[in-house]
Amino acid sequence: MKTETRSEQFDPPSLLGNILRKLHIDIPLFIGLLLIALLSFVILYSAGSQDMDVLMRQAARIGLAFFLMTALAHVNPYQFKRYSALLFGLGILLLLAVLIMGQFGKGAQRWLDLGFFRFQPSEMIKITTPMMVAWYLAEHSLPPKPKQLLIAGLLIIIPTLLIAKQPDLGTALLVASSGAGVLFFAGLSWRFILAISTILTGLTPILWHFMRPYQRDRVLTFLNPEADPLGRGYHIIQSKIAIGSGGIYGKGWLGSTQSELDFLPESSTDFIFAVFAEEFGLFGCVSLLTLYLLVIGRCLYIAAQAQDTYSRLLASSLAFTFFVYVFVNIGMVIGVLPVVGVPLPLISYGGTSVVTLLAGFGILMSIHTHKKFIPHS
Amino acid sequence: MSQIYTLKDKLGENRLFLNRIIAALLIILLLTSGLIVRLVYLQIVGHSHYATLAKDNSIKIEPLVPTRGMIYDRKGKVLAENTQSFSLELIPEQIKDLDDTLLRLQKLLNISDEKIEQYQKQRKRQKRFASTSLLMGMNDEEIAKFAVVRPFFPGVDIQASLVRNYPYADLAAHVVGYVGRINEAEMKTLPIAEYRGSSHVGKIGIENAYETELHGKTGYAEIETNVQGRAINTVNSVAPVPGENLYLTLDMDLQKTAYDALGDFNGAVVAIEIKTGGVLVFASRPGFDPNPFVIGIANDAYQALQTSENQPLYNRALRGLYPPGSTMKPFIALAGLEYNAISAEHKLFCPGYYQLPNVSHRYRDWKKTGHGSVNMTDAITESCDVYFYTLASILGIDRMHDFLQNLGFGEKSGIDLTGEKAGLMPSREWKRKQRNQAWYPGETLITGIGQGFLQVTPLQLARATATLANKGKVVTPFLVRNSASPDSLEDEAESHQEDLAFKPENVDKVIQGMINVVHDAHGTAKTIGKGINYQIAGKTGTAQVFSIKQDAKYNENDIDFKLRDHALFISFAPADDPKIAVAVVMENGGHGGSVAAPIAGQVIKQFLGDNNEN
């Protein structure tokens, strides 16, 4: 295995290879992401009523995100580790600022207005939480001891609760799972995982008590969409009709009738998978899932190849969170999970999530392209 | 030694981590398989079912819009109703050349360019297959003209709908309010499901405050449609629940009397039935016609209303803030008695001005020569300023503030309308917080005659008057009655009234002063006391719009109309068994006794006359 690593680092020098090494880009991951982004344009054109403005705005956003990814890939992973705690602390302070400012505004408050652009601290915390937990656990030997588990648990729960209070259930879920992912890869014992799952199930009634009315609505609607066909259940009913009517091969590109006829709300954002499934059928859906799995597989490979604990934990958790995105979004659109505001990664229109996601992949590339030899003694 | 330990540890960590990567891969594959199984279930097993729903005969869920509740006055007169209206609707998808069609329609029906522009704006916000109205409230001639050429206009049709109508137009526009098209901001706050089929929502007044009750509950129908989207069959439906009809305490005959009596003056009249708190008159002048707002008021008409210096859209009865002037004196007098600060019989000498010790400034009485020696009753009757300067300086601002606040000044009355103003009841604390200044003794004096920082709404004046007439039992004004029958109001009275527990003999002494205002030879409103077999208790007020320089003389006729004093009058009757309390504010009306009092007199006489007949 060690000789393999060696040979990878000492490829025969070629012009392309040299350029790519200078760019710190991981080719398989880059190609996978590019394919998904291109697919995003294809579906958005159809879902967004063939509006070129929508495409241009999305292109600008994805362009910026790819640029940020490449920039982060250049940073030495040691720097991420070094600034983990600082960035995490900053993120928490910004979340608190948003909450306090929210007291003066109305309803949901997620942005900090910096004058020239609006910044969503909860996006930043999606990356800094796993960074912080990985940094903390990497300081100690694995698997984590009970005391470390407790502290790591707090590091996850604090940002999660702050975001859930905004209220933004979808992002809170992603932050929690990114932190939990680190714990899982750090070797949290199966017995403990089982115990936590049992306790969480037991806590459900208490959680219910603290939910906002609209959050309760969503859960109730999920359990019985037919009860509220005009309101919340409408999304799920219509999305199931769109997906089911797609069949095996779909109705073809631009062929979706359900989103065109305005039956399907939010067809360009959270429910875009329904449009995709209607136009490209089961065949398309399985292909898209395979593409996602390839990206996730490559990320896990990068994690396995990583040379220090911090990089491993961070890389594997980012890969895992990406999967949570895919699973929660598709699960809600096909009616097996409640509706929480999680976009289909890299495909849904809008949102700052594209930028955050690709920033995460930038970190993964940085980890993979900055490997050093461990001197053997 | 330790290095070996770390090395060992590292190997263990490696193995553990790789195990976890493999476990994660397995979990991911398992969950993804779950998604695929579900997709197979939807897209293969359920395909024919969903394909039917989606295409051949798709089930559309159509909202069934409830009929909006009607609004009536206390005698059953209709204040807001739904009338049949016809509108010209266009479905862009079914029209080959939209521009040409619009041009032909414009020629045929004389449609203004502005309307076409409005239509284009609205159309762009909607899907191509959605119907958008070009012309609303079509008259018979327009309908007939279009009906003849209808075959030449595919995709254009006349549709009947119910449109809100306000028969009394400007007379009660502020209190009844109006409905208008739901705007983008409202779209975000209204419950989506309930308003899926509704186009209008209450914007102001009762229409706004009772939106939920008036709107009703939206039902829905599951309709089977064919490929063209034409309805074939209703599969299942849940009927809508119509909105509740509301019965107001308002008496439109009295409202009209008050509104007409205000004439060309800007101002407000509020009358409250003392026993219940039911609002009989809630007039604000100038008014405006709410009907154009329902179908979408033209831009220039709206601009005219917005920019008019008389501010017709402004509900003066609810939101107008005025210095109460001398109408505050009966309440200050009662405060003096209740706090044992003065006895009603105690006489004070009025030389025509008042001076604070060691200060040269003279606080003038409205009567330059002075009122001579006056007791409390005289002071109220003749509205002697010097008496109340003296009383105010004895009471001090803290006690005045507490007492007047209990009567509802500086606080919202809690009437069932949105947008009420609380006015301003100044205190030391308020001044320190708002202006970062200490309270000056001079400010206590002018508060005693209802000037200075003090600001009240006509509604607050009427309410405080009603509470005084009610011997301290606080009256809470309301507009919408619980019962639907026009007869009894008894069911909603008294039960929750707070009692300020004034001493009856104190209240009687103040009321005697107020009776004299109307019925004594020296009374400032003696013109309205004639020819009735009961007594009216009242108090005039003249609020300075600006302060007059020391010793400067002024003549009402000389100064600019807009700088003329506001005329105010508060009253209730009959004095021995109070039934109605009335407050009148006339902007720039001059002296309260000569212009504002007769309006209250008219309202009282009509109400008690009507009531006696019954």
mmCIF file of C-alpha atoms in Angstrom, chain A residues 90-242:
data_model
loop_
_atom_site.group_PDB
_atom_site.id
_atom_site.type_symbol
_atom_site.label_atom_id
_atom_site.label_comp_id
_atom_site.label_asym_id
_atom_site.label_seq_id
_atom_site.Cartn_x
_atom_site.Cartn_y
_atom_site.Cartn_z
ATOM 1 C CA LEU A 90 -16.451 32.999 14.884
ATOM 2 C CA GLY A 91 -19.327 31.017 13.355
ATOM 3 C CA ILE A 92 -21.027 30.662 16.743
ATOM 4 C CA LEU A 93 -20.654 34.397 17.419
ATOM 5 C CA LEU A 94 -22.206 35.208 14.039
ATOM 6 C CA LEU A 95 -25.095 32.813 14.748
ATOM 7 C CA LEU A 96 -25.696 34.591 18.047
ATOM 8 C CA ALA A 97 -25.576 37.947 16.239
ATOM 9 C CA VAL A 98 -28.192 36.706 13.796
ATOM 10 C CA LEU A 99 -30.403 35.507 16.641
ATOM 11 C CA ILE A 100 -30.128 38.799 18.516
ATOM 12 C CA MET A 101 -30.817 40.824 15.394
ATOM 13 C CA GLY A 102 -33.706 38.477 14.675
ATOM 14 C CA GLN A 103 -35.328 39.685 17.885
ATOM 15 C CA PHE A 104 -35.841 43.046 16.193
ATOM 16 C CA GLY A 105 -36.971 41.684 12.855
ATOM 17 C CA LYS A 106 -39.962 39.502 12.112
ATOM 18 C CA GLY A 107 -40.093 35.749 11.701
ATOM 19 C CA ALA A 108 -37.146 33.768 10.426
ATOM 20 C CA GLN A 109 -33.817 35.562 10.531
ATOM 21 C CA ARG A 110 -30.941 33.768 8.878
ATOM 22 C CA TRP A 111 -28.843 36.453 7.285
ATOM 23 C CA LEU A 112 -26.362 39.004 8.444
ATOM 24 C CA ASP A 113 -26.522 42.039 6.212
ATOM 25 C CA LEU A 114 -22.967 43.153 5.597
ATOM 26 C CA GLY A 115 -24.024 45.981 3.314
ATOM 27 C CA PHE A 116 -22.581 44.677 0.066
ATOM 28 C CA PHE A 117 -23.850 41.142 0.482
ATOM 29 C CA ARG A 118 -25.924 39.042 2.804
ATOM 30 C CA PHE A 119 -24.108 36.351 4.665
ATOM 31 C CA GLN A 120 -25.683 33.247 6.163
ATOM 32 C CA PRO A 121 -23.625 32.148 9.186
ATOM 33 C CA SER A 122 -25.473 28.818 9.321
ATOM 34 C CA GLU A 123 -23.828 27.901 5.990
ATOM 35 C CA MET A 124 -20.352 28.516 7.387
ATOM 36 C CA ILE A 125 -21.136 26.460 10.483
ATOM 37 C CA LYS A 126 -21.942 23.457 8.269
ATOM 38 C CA ILE A 127 -18.197 23.177 7.601
ATOM 39 C CA THR A 128 -16.718 24.601 10.780
ATOM 40 C CA THR A 129 -18.625 22.205 13.054
ATOM 41 C CA PRO A 130 -17.032 19.020 11.637
ATOM 42 C CA MET A 131 -13.692 20.893 11.529
ATOM 43 C CA MET A 132 -13.998 21.739 15.215
ATOM 44 C CA VAL A 133 -15.094 18.261 16.295
ATOM 45 C CA ALA A 134 -12.370 16.625 14.163
ATOM 46 C CA TRP A 135 -9.758 18.987 15.599
ATOM 47 C CA TYR A 136 -10.840 18.264 19.145
ATOM 48 C CA LEU A 137 -10.971 14.484 18.734
ATOM 49 C CA ALA A 138 -7.676 14.368 16.808
ATOM 50 C CA GLU A 139 -5.945 15.819 19.851
ATOM 51 C CA HIS A 140 -6.742 12.625 21.747
ATOM 52 C CA SER A 141 -6.299 8.983 20.921
ATOM 53 C CA LEU A 142 -9.231 7.221 19.305
ATOM 54 C CA PRO A 143 -11.783 5.894 19.966
ATOM 55 C CA PRO A 144 -12.988 8.853 22.063
ATOM 56 C CA LYS A 145 -13.381 8.499 25.834
ATOM 57 C CA PRO A 146 -16.663 9.408 27.576
ATOM 58 C CA LYS A 147 -15.369 12.869 28.588
ATOM 59 C CA GLN A 148 -14.359 13.660 25.033
ATOM 60 C CA LEU A 149 -17.700 12.396 23.785
ATOM 61 C CA LEU A 150 -19.481 14.747 26.128
ATOM 62 C CA ILE A 151 -17.484 17.756 24.960
ATOM 63 C CA ALA A 152 -17.815 16.776 21.288
ATOM 64 C CA GLY A 153 -21.556 16.360 21.865
ATOM 65 C CA LEU A 154 -21.774 19.908 23.214
ATOM 66 C CA LEU A 155 -19.760 21.213 20.239
ATOM 67 C CA ILE A 156 -22.424 19.712 17.971
ATOM 68 C CA ILE A 157 -25.528 20.548 19.981
ATOM 69 C CA ILE A 158 -24.770 24.255 20.482
ATOM 70 C CA PRO A 159 -24.700 25.285 16.787
ATOM 71 C CA THR A 160 -27.543 22.865 16.012
ATOM 72 C CA LEU A 161 -29.831 24.455 18.581
ATOM 73 C CA LEU A 162 -28.865 27.979 17.515
ATOM 74 C CA ILE A 163 -29.828 27.184 13.923
ATOM 75 C CA ALA A 164 -32.969 25.272 14.879
ATOM 76 C CA LYS A 165 -34.034 28.406 16.754
ATOM 77 C CA GLN A 166 -33.773 30.608 13.644
ATOM 78 C CA PRO A 167 -35.798 28.447 12.736
ATOM 79 C CA ASP A 168 -34.093 26.405 10.011
ATOM 80 C CA LEU A 169 -34.713 22.724 10.651
ATOM 81 C CA GLY A 170 -33.047 21.531 7.448
ATOM 82 C CA THR A 171 -29.722 23.220 8.119
ATOM 83 C CA ALA A 172 -29.806 22.216 11.784
ATOM 84 C CA LEU A 173 -30.191 18.606 10.670
ATOM 85 C CA LEU A 174 -27.212 18.897 8.302
ATOM 86 C CA VAL A 175 -25.004 20.508 10.955
ATOM 87 C CA ALA A 176 -25.939 17.839 13.491
ATOM 88 C CA SER A 177 -25.209 15.037 11.041
ATOM 89 C CA SER A 178 -21.873 16.549 9.967
ATOM 90 C CA GLY A 179 -20.783 16.557 13.633
ATOM 91 C CA ALA A 180 -22.260 13.126 14.300
ATOM 92 C CA GLY A 181 -20.406 11.879 11.206
ATOM 93 C CA VAL A 182 -17.082 12.836 12.752
ATOM 94 C CA LEU A 183 -17.987 10.929 15.914
ATOM 95 C CA PHE A 184 -18.975 7.901 13.880
ATOM 96 C CA PHE A 185 -15.737 7.817 11.920
ATOM 97 C CA ALA A 186 -13.765 8.436 15.109
ATOM 98 C CA GLY A 187 -14.957 5.051 16.247
ATOM 99 C CA LEU A 188 -17.904 5.772 18.480
ATOM 100 C CA SER A 189 -18.897 2.333 19.775
ATOM 101 C CA TRP A 190 -21.896 0.655 18.148
ATOM 102 C CA ARG A 191 -23.412 0.085 21.552
ATOM 103 C CA PHE A 192 -23.322 3.813 22.215
ATOM 104 C CA ILE A 193 -24.863 4.582 18.808
ATOM 105 C CA LEU A 194 -27.685 2.155 19.580
ATOM 106 C CA ALA A 195 -28.253 3.705 23.008
ATOM 107 C CA ILE A 196 -28.349 7.259 21.593
ATOM 108 C CA SER A 197 -30.822 6.213 18.893
ATOM 109 C CA THR A 198 -33.086 4.672 21.522
ATOM 110 C CA ILE A 199 -32.942 7.768 23.712
ATOM 111 C CA LEU A 200 -33.638 10.079 20.765
ATOM 112 C CA THR A 201 -36.665 8.010 19.831
ATOM 113 C CA GLY A 202 -37.848 8.330 23.409
ATOM 114 C CA LEU A 203 -37.319 12.087 23.276
ATOM 115 C CA THR A 204 -39.581 12.535 20.260
ATOM 116 C CA PRO A 205 -42.651 13.571 22.305
ATOM 117 C CA ILE A 206 -40.562 16.230 24.074
ATOM 118 C CA LEU A 207 -39.170 17.489 20.789
ATOM 119 C CA TRP A 208 -42.739 17.697 19.525
ATOM 120 C CA HIS A 209 -43.565 19.979 22.413
ATOM 121 C CA PHE A 210 -40.864 22.463 21.379
ATOM 122 C CA MET A 211 -41.664 22.491 17.662
ATOM 123 C CA ARG A 212 -43.130 25.534 15.949
ATOM 124 C CA PRO A 213 -46.690 25.070 14.633
ATOM 125 C CA TYR A 214 -45.511 24.976 11.014
ATOM 126 C CA GLN A 215 -42.917 22.337 11.865
ATOM 127 C CA ARG A 216 -45.616 20.217 13.493
ATOM 128 C CA ASP A 217 -47.749 20.739 10.393
ATOM 129 C CA ARG A 218 -44.976 19.322 8.248
ATOM 130 C CA VAL A 219 -44.628 16.211 10.365
ATOM 131 C CA LEU A 220 -48.394 15.671 10.444
ATOM 132 C CA THR A 221 -48.607 16.228 6.728
ATOM 133 C CA PHE A 222 -45.832 13.733 6.177
ATOM 134 C CA LEU A 223 -47.720 11.157 8.178
ATOM 135 C CA ASN A 224 -50.965 11.848 6.336
ATOM 136 C CA PRO A 225 -50.632 14.104 3.292
ATOM 137 C CA GLU A 226 -54.223 13.516 2.183
ATOM 138 C CA ALA A 227 -55.532 15.318 5.276
ATOM 139 C CA ASP A 228 -54.508 18.712 3.962
ATOM 140 C CA PRO A 229 -54.612 18.532 0.168
ATOM 141 C CA LEU A 230 -54.795 22.303 -0.325
ATOM 142 C CA GLY A 231 -51.997 23.185 2.028
ATOM 143 C CA ARG A 232 -48.936 21.269 3.108
ATOM 144 C CA GLY A 233 -49.990 17.898 1.751
ATOM 145 C CA TYR A 234 -50.245 19.407 -1.708
ATOM 146 C CA HIS A 235 -46.469 19.322 -2.206
ATOM 147 C CA ILE A 236 -46.135 15.652 -1.455
ATOM 148 C CA ILE A 237 -49.215 14.507 -3.355
ATOM 149 C CA GLN A 238 -48.237 16.441 -6.474
ATOM 150 C CA SER A 239 -44.620 15.399 -6.271
ATOM 151 C CA LYS A 240 -45.567 11.720 -6.040
ATOM 152 C CA ILE A 241 -47.838 12.095 -9.076
ATOM 153 C CA ALA A 242 -45.006 13.753 -11.024
#
